[in-house]
Amino acid sequence: MSGMGLSSAHRLATQLGGVLPRSLAALHRSQDWSPLSGRGVRQVAEVALDELVVTGMTLMSPPPRLARPVEDYAGVAAELVDLGVAGVHRAPEPLTVKNIRQVSAGVLSYERMSYDHDPQLVSALAVEGHDGPACAEVVLFRHDDAPRPWLVWVHGAGQGGMSDILVARVGRIHRELGFNVALPVQPGHGPRRDRWPAYPGTDPVANVAGMVRAVSEVRAVLGWIEADSTTIGVSGLSLGSAVAALVAGLDDRVRAVALYTPILGLNGMIARHLHRWGSAADIVGAAMASDIVSDLTSVIDPLALDPLPSPDRRLIVGAWHDQMAYRQSALALHERWGGQLYWHDGGHVGHLFSGAVQAQTEQFLRALTQAP
């Protein structure tokens, strides 16, 4: 094994060895943790799972590096700030279907639709090489009868595959609640993982362009489903929460929005986890947390827009011991948005297995199908 390989293996082993101590330290800082209770043991497991997942995602990616000094992004940042959120996120052209194929996987039957999409990025992002068409994909669960309520569910980082169907509990939402469900695949995820554009990463401009593209793709899907819908809700998990929040602030076709373990400031969040690389990430981490990159990120900031759905059609589900997106994100969003705030008492990943979160989601969706 090369020296670099040994170094990487040692770093991974060291960081994995610190998962439990970091988890216990995080819980010790909380006043609601009782280590000898059954609940306390579950919380340890959930926080440790968060630590394990984020450590693996961070260290299994290439070592962090910036293509150029952060000061070189100042011009792009200034242009984006001048345009503002509404100016950067342009309304997409109508979606033209490239292909729809039927998929059967055991008891599941759904459709996978592909379409070419050009987000027509503003010049500040286009000159950086991020503009142009890409083949987008969305998984569809549709009923055969008249118009139905639709839920558009936007996945988190590292997802975009079959697991999304289980994570989002699509089968129950489709069959029991009567919704049609669309699951857009974000750029750089799932079957798009090895295609251009890559997203997210440690290029702060590419991260902004990737999220702008994701927002544009979701809005194109909204236009495509609108004629067959009685109402439309949008929800997002983790990375997808920012996409869903922006869509809900830009597109008046959205009647309800739900965010699960939301993130704020994509570039800043990435910076907070780079410490697992040790001193090798110090320069990149400082750059990603800089004022210049904060200005870049301002045009994909969920706090920059008020959601268009009424407060009773807004739901935020936070995880009190979230070690990936952190509880502060949910608190800040609720302070800005109002609406409903539901706390899961465990971790970022653990909320996916919570029956109470599922019940809250179903209550929220059932209310969407009722007359205002």
XYZ file of C-alpha atoms in Angstrom:
372
model
C 0.000 0.000 0.000
C 1.303 3.484 -0.829
C 2.084 6.064 1.809
C -1.048 7.951 0.820
C -3.057 4.757 1.168
C -1.660 4.097 4.627
C -2.373 7.673 5.649
C -5.956 7.455 4.417
C -6.511 4.093 6.110
C -5.070 5.420 9.382
C -7.261 8.525 9.213
C -10.382 6.453 8.522
C -9.577 4.049 11.367
C -8.901 6.934 13.761
C -12.105 8.734 12.861
C -14.203 5.584 13.058
C -12.667 4.849 16.443
C -13.858 8.244 17.613
C -17.488 7.715 16.601
C -18.689 6.525 20.008
C -16.691 9.058 22.086
C -17.960 11.919 19.890
C -21.507 10.600 20.182
C -21.354 10.384 23.954
C -19.798 13.854 24.173
C -22.615 15.296 22.049
C -25.261 13.708 24.261
C -23.537 14.742 27.488
C -23.991 18.359 26.368
C -27.741 17.816 26.261
C -29.846 18.109 29.398
C -32.471 15.632 28.194
C -30.232 12.562 27.974
C -30.495 9.743 30.510
C -27.825 7.144 29.638
C -29.383 4.335 31.687
C -32.837 4.514 30.119
C -34.022 2.620 27.067
C -34.594 5.951 25.368
C -31.057 7.013 26.218
C -29.576 3.872 24.682
C -31.567 4.457 21.495
C -30.335 8.054 21.356
C -26.723 6.863 21.646
C -27.308 4.451 18.778
C -28.898 7.150 16.603
C -26.200 9.752 17.270
C -23.496 7.148 16.633
C -25.205 6.266 13.353
C -25.122 9.937 12.346
C -21.421 10.113 13.202
C -20.715 6.896 11.325
C -22.580 7.981 8.192
C -21.097 11.468 7.995
C -17.590 10.156 8.714
C -17.915 7.561 5.979
C -19.380 10.020 3.459
C -16.635 12.547 4.194
C -13.609 10.261 4.179
C -14.699 7.985 1.339
C -14.819 11.018 -0.951
C -11.655 12.420 -2.568
C -9.469 14.594 -0.306
C -10.860 18.146 -0.155
C -9.243 20.703 -2.437
C -10.195 23.952 -4.144
C -9.471 24.405 -7.823
C -8.366 27.982 -7.170
C -8.005 30.471 -4.307
C -11.277 31.514 -2.719
C -10.598 35.155 -3.651
C -11.102 34.165 -7.297
C -14.775 33.549 -6.544
C -15.379 37.114 -5.379
C -16.572 38.337 -8.791
C -19.068 35.496 -9.186
C -20.300 36.046 -5.634
C -20.857 39.756 -6.244
C -22.853 39.073 -9.430
C -25.044 36.496 -7.701
C -25.713 38.738 -4.709
C -26.710 41.524 -7.080
C -29.165 39.240 -8.898
C -30.649 37.862 -5.685
C -32.487 34.594 -5.214
C -35.370 35.379 -7.555
C -32.989 36.589 -10.257
C -30.788 33.491 -10.144
C -33.620 30.944 -10.185
C -35.281 31.282 -13.571
C -38.610 29.648 -14.419
C -37.869 26.494 -16.443
C -39.064 25.661 -19.922
C -41.888 23.076 -20.108
C -40.678 19.522 -19.616
C -40.466 17.329 -22.712
C -40.458 13.612 -21.951
C -37.568 11.658 -23.404
C -38.590 8.227 -22.166
C -40.958 6.565 -19.680
C -40.425 2.933 -18.836
C -42.353 0.644 -16.540
C -40.389 -0.972 -13.727
C -41.439 -3.953 -11.632
C -39.418 -4.777 -8.533
C -41.132 -7.436 -6.449
C -44.394 -6.022 -5.130
C -43.507 -2.545 -6.387
C -44.505 -1.222 -9.766
C -43.554 2.260 -10.861
C -42.352 4.341 -13.795
C -38.948 5.878 -14.441
C -39.069 8.979 -16.613
C -36.100 10.688 -18.240
C -35.990 14.109 -19.844
C -33.327 16.533 -21.027
C -33.274 19.696 -18.973
C -31.400 22.949 -19.446
C -31.751 25.225 -16.402
C -30.529 28.250 -18.403
C -28.229 29.345 -15.629
C -27.389 33.015 -15.233
C -24.158 34.122 -16.898
C -22.207 34.254 -13.619
C -22.661 30.477 -13.296
C -22.668 29.695 -17.007
C -19.191 31.152 -17.594
C -17.904 28.827 -14.873
C -18.863 25.882 -17.093
C -21.962 24.720 -15.237
C -24.668 25.560 -17.789
C -26.119 23.306 -20.463
C -28.571 20.430 -20.771
C -28.334 17.267 -18.705
C -30.416 14.111 -18.737
C -32.656 14.260 -15.668
C -34.671 11.439 -14.129
C -37.732 11.111 -11.921
C -39.436 8.052 -10.453
C -43.241 8.124 -10.661
C -45.956 6.328 -8.705
C -49.231 7.126 -10.455
C -52.831 6.006 -10.104
C -54.775 5.226 -13.268
C -57.840 7.330 -12.546
C -58.750 11.026 -12.488
C -56.530 13.812 -11.086
C -55.054 13.102 -7.676
C -53.049 14.964 -5.055
C -49.331 14.843 -5.842
C -46.346 14.713 -3.527
C -42.925 15.603 -4.945
C -40.279 14.145 -2.625
C -36.651 15.327 -2.913
C -34.012 12.984 -1.510
C -30.892 13.720 0.514
C -27.169 13.484 -0.216
C -25.922 10.065 -1.274
C -29.428 8.877 -2.135
C -31.400 8.871 -5.375
C -31.788 5.097 -5.675
C -34.282 2.412 -4.727
C -33.844 3.131 -1.012
C -35.700 6.425 -1.474
C -38.933 4.490 -1.965
C -38.542 2.946 1.494
C -37.170 6.071 3.179
C -40.093 8.180 1.960
C -42.597 5.392 2.681
C -43.907 5.917 -0.826
C -45.916 2.682 -0.910
C -48.161 3.789 1.959
C -48.469 7.392 0.742
C -49.410 6.115 -2.716
C -51.751 3.264 -1.768
C -53.219 4.281 1.588
C -53.338 8.071 1.275
C -54.148 8.084 -2.454
C -51.321 10.340 -3.619
C -49.414 10.234 -6.841
C -45.730 10.547 -5.952
C -42.777 11.916 -7.929
C -39.216 11.335 -6.747
C -36.793 13.491 -8.767
C -33.184 12.288 -8.828
C -30.863 15.174 -7.997
C -27.768 15.801 -10.149
C -24.822 13.647 -9.159
C -26.969 11.047 -7.369
C -28.373 7.593 -7.988
C -28.235 6.686 -11.698
C -26.803 10.175 -12.354
C -23.839 9.615 -10.042
C -21.278 9.166 -12.818
C -22.732 11.801 -15.137
C -22.078 15.499 -15.456
C -22.607 17.618 -13.414
C -20.994 16.437 -10.188
C -22.789 17.632 -7.040
C -22.274 18.268 -4.176
C -18.535 18.615 -3.484
C -15.941 21.153 -2.430
C -16.274 23.472 -5.423
C -18.531 26.167 -3.923
C -19.694 27.515 -7.297
C -20.492 24.017 -8.568
C -22.527 23.436 -5.415
C -24.571 26.574 -6.044
C -25.054 25.685 -9.713
C -26.022 22.124 -8.768
C -28.718 23.255 -6.380
C -30.050 25.853 -8.825
C -30.254 23.062 -11.401
C -32.028 20.757 -8.924
C -34.579 23.480 -8.125
C -35.177 24.063 -11.834
C -35.699 20.342 -12.457
C -38.237 20.054 -9.645
C -40.129 23.057 -10.965
C -40.164 21.482 -14.435
C -41.701 18.358 -12.890
C -44.337 20.546 -11.192
C -45.324 21.933 -14.569
C -45.599 18.439 -16.009
C -47.838 17.064 -13.217
C -49.982 20.174 -12.726
C -52.723 19.216 -15.179
C -53.221 15.846 -13.429
C -53.194 17.186 -9.888
C -55.852 18.293 -7.448
C -53.140 19.789 -5.227
C -49.349 19.579 -4.961
C -47.100 19.187 -1.941
C -43.307 19.230 -1.942
C -41.087 17.651 0.700
C -37.342 17.374 1.057
C -34.929 15.411 3.225
C -31.595 16.885 4.362
C -29.891 18.123 1.149
C -33.290 17.913 -0.552
C -34.820 20.126 2.131
C -33.090 23.203 0.728
C -34.316 22.342 -2.771
C -37.889 21.865 -1.530
C -37.755 25.080 0.512
C -36.573 27.127 -2.459
C -39.207 25.596 -4.739
C -41.879 26.431 -2.149
C -40.722 30.039 -2.107
C -40.529 30.416 -5.884
C -43.433 28.411 -7.317
C -47.057 29.165 -6.450
C -48.181 25.742 -7.667
C -46.904 24.351 -4.363
C -49.714 24.173 -1.811
C -47.763 22.562 1.041
C -44.139 22.015 1.999
C -42.522 19.639 4.482
C -38.824 19.633 5.390
C -37.086 16.797 7.224
C -33.840 17.373 9.155
C -33.238 20.500 7.054
C -29.871 21.988 6.157
C -28.906 25.630 5.870
C -25.956 26.903 3.849
C -24.793 23.890 1.815
C -21.193 25.087 1.491
C -20.968 26.002 5.164
C -22.362 22.632 6.199
C -19.750 20.823 4.111
C -17.068 22.972 5.744
C -18.212 21.927 9.221
C -17.560 18.264 8.468
C -14.177 18.565 6.739
C -12.322 18.519 10.079
C -12.391 14.726 9.802
C -9.629 15.091 7.206
C -7.393 16.742 9.785
C -5.053 19.586 8.886
C -5.266 18.653 5.182
C -8.724 20.235 5.125
C -7.968 23.408 7.072
C -7.498 25.644 4.029
C -10.518 24.239 2.193
C -12.663 24.350 5.313
C -11.762 27.977 5.980
C -12.475 28.885 2.361
C -15.863 27.120 2.353
C -16.798 29.006 5.532
C -15.551 32.375 4.226
C -17.622 35.500 3.587
C -17.090 35.137 -0.163
C -18.521 31.620 -0.202
C -21.313 32.725 2.138
C -22.239 35.359 -0.453
C -22.207 32.688 -3.167
C -24.428 30.453 -1.086
C -26.921 33.223 -0.307
C -28.841 32.523 -3.527
C -29.585 28.944 -2.393
C -30.420 29.910 1.186
C -33.872 28.642 2.292
C -34.068 31.563 4.737
C -33.948 34.049 1.868
C -37.557 33.394 0.821
C -40.898 33.100 2.549
C -42.697 29.918 1.512
C -45.809 30.539 -0.563
C -48.008 27.900 1.144
C -49.909 29.194 4.163
C -48.393 28.591 7.636
C -50.716 25.659 8.344
C -49.318 23.970 5.229
C -45.699 24.173 6.405
C -44.056 21.361 8.364
C -40.502 21.144 9.695
C -39.292 17.906 11.260
C -36.057 18.368 13.172
C -33.869 15.872 15.032
C -32.861 17.207 18.436
C -29.541 15.333 18.420
C -28.826 15.771 14.692
C -25.074 15.418 14.082
C -25.240 16.059 10.332
C -27.452 19.105 9.706
C -27.703 20.148 13.393
C -30.817 21.233 15.230
C -29.991 24.933 14.724
C -31.078 24.653 11.089
C -34.588 23.521 12.029
C -34.807 26.177 14.733
C -33.755 28.972 12.356
C -36.182 27.832 9.672
C -39.066 27.646 12.114
C -38.268 31.119 13.403
C -38.507 32.426 9.831
C -41.326 30.212 8.547
C -43.590 29.610 11.506
C -45.897 26.693 10.751
C -45.559 23.318 12.450
C -42.323 22.168 14.082
C -42.034 18.561 15.185
C -39.007 17.257 17.081
C -37.676 13.738 16.836
C -35.658 13.098 20.005
C -32.855 11.240 18.233
C -30.535 11.712 15.281
C -30.554 12.805 11.653
C -30.766 9.267 10.254
C -32.806 7.828 13.115
C -35.868 9.937 12.383
C -36.381 7.852 9.233
C -37.392 4.899 11.418
C -39.681 6.833 13.726
C -43.328 5.828 13.753
C -44.179 9.170 15.350
C -42.576 11.045 12.422
C -44.510 8.849 10.007
C -47.766 9.641 11.829
C -46.984 13.370 11.722
C -46.306 13.141 7.989
C -49.544 11.315 7.281
C -51.552 13.787 9.339
C -49.954 16.627 7.358
C -50.670 14.988 4.004
C -54.259 14.120 4.881
C -54.881 17.774 5.745
C -53.578 18.715 2.295
C -56.340 16.715 0.633
C -59.064 18.525 2.569
C -60.711 21.690 1.325
C -59.100 24.858 2.755
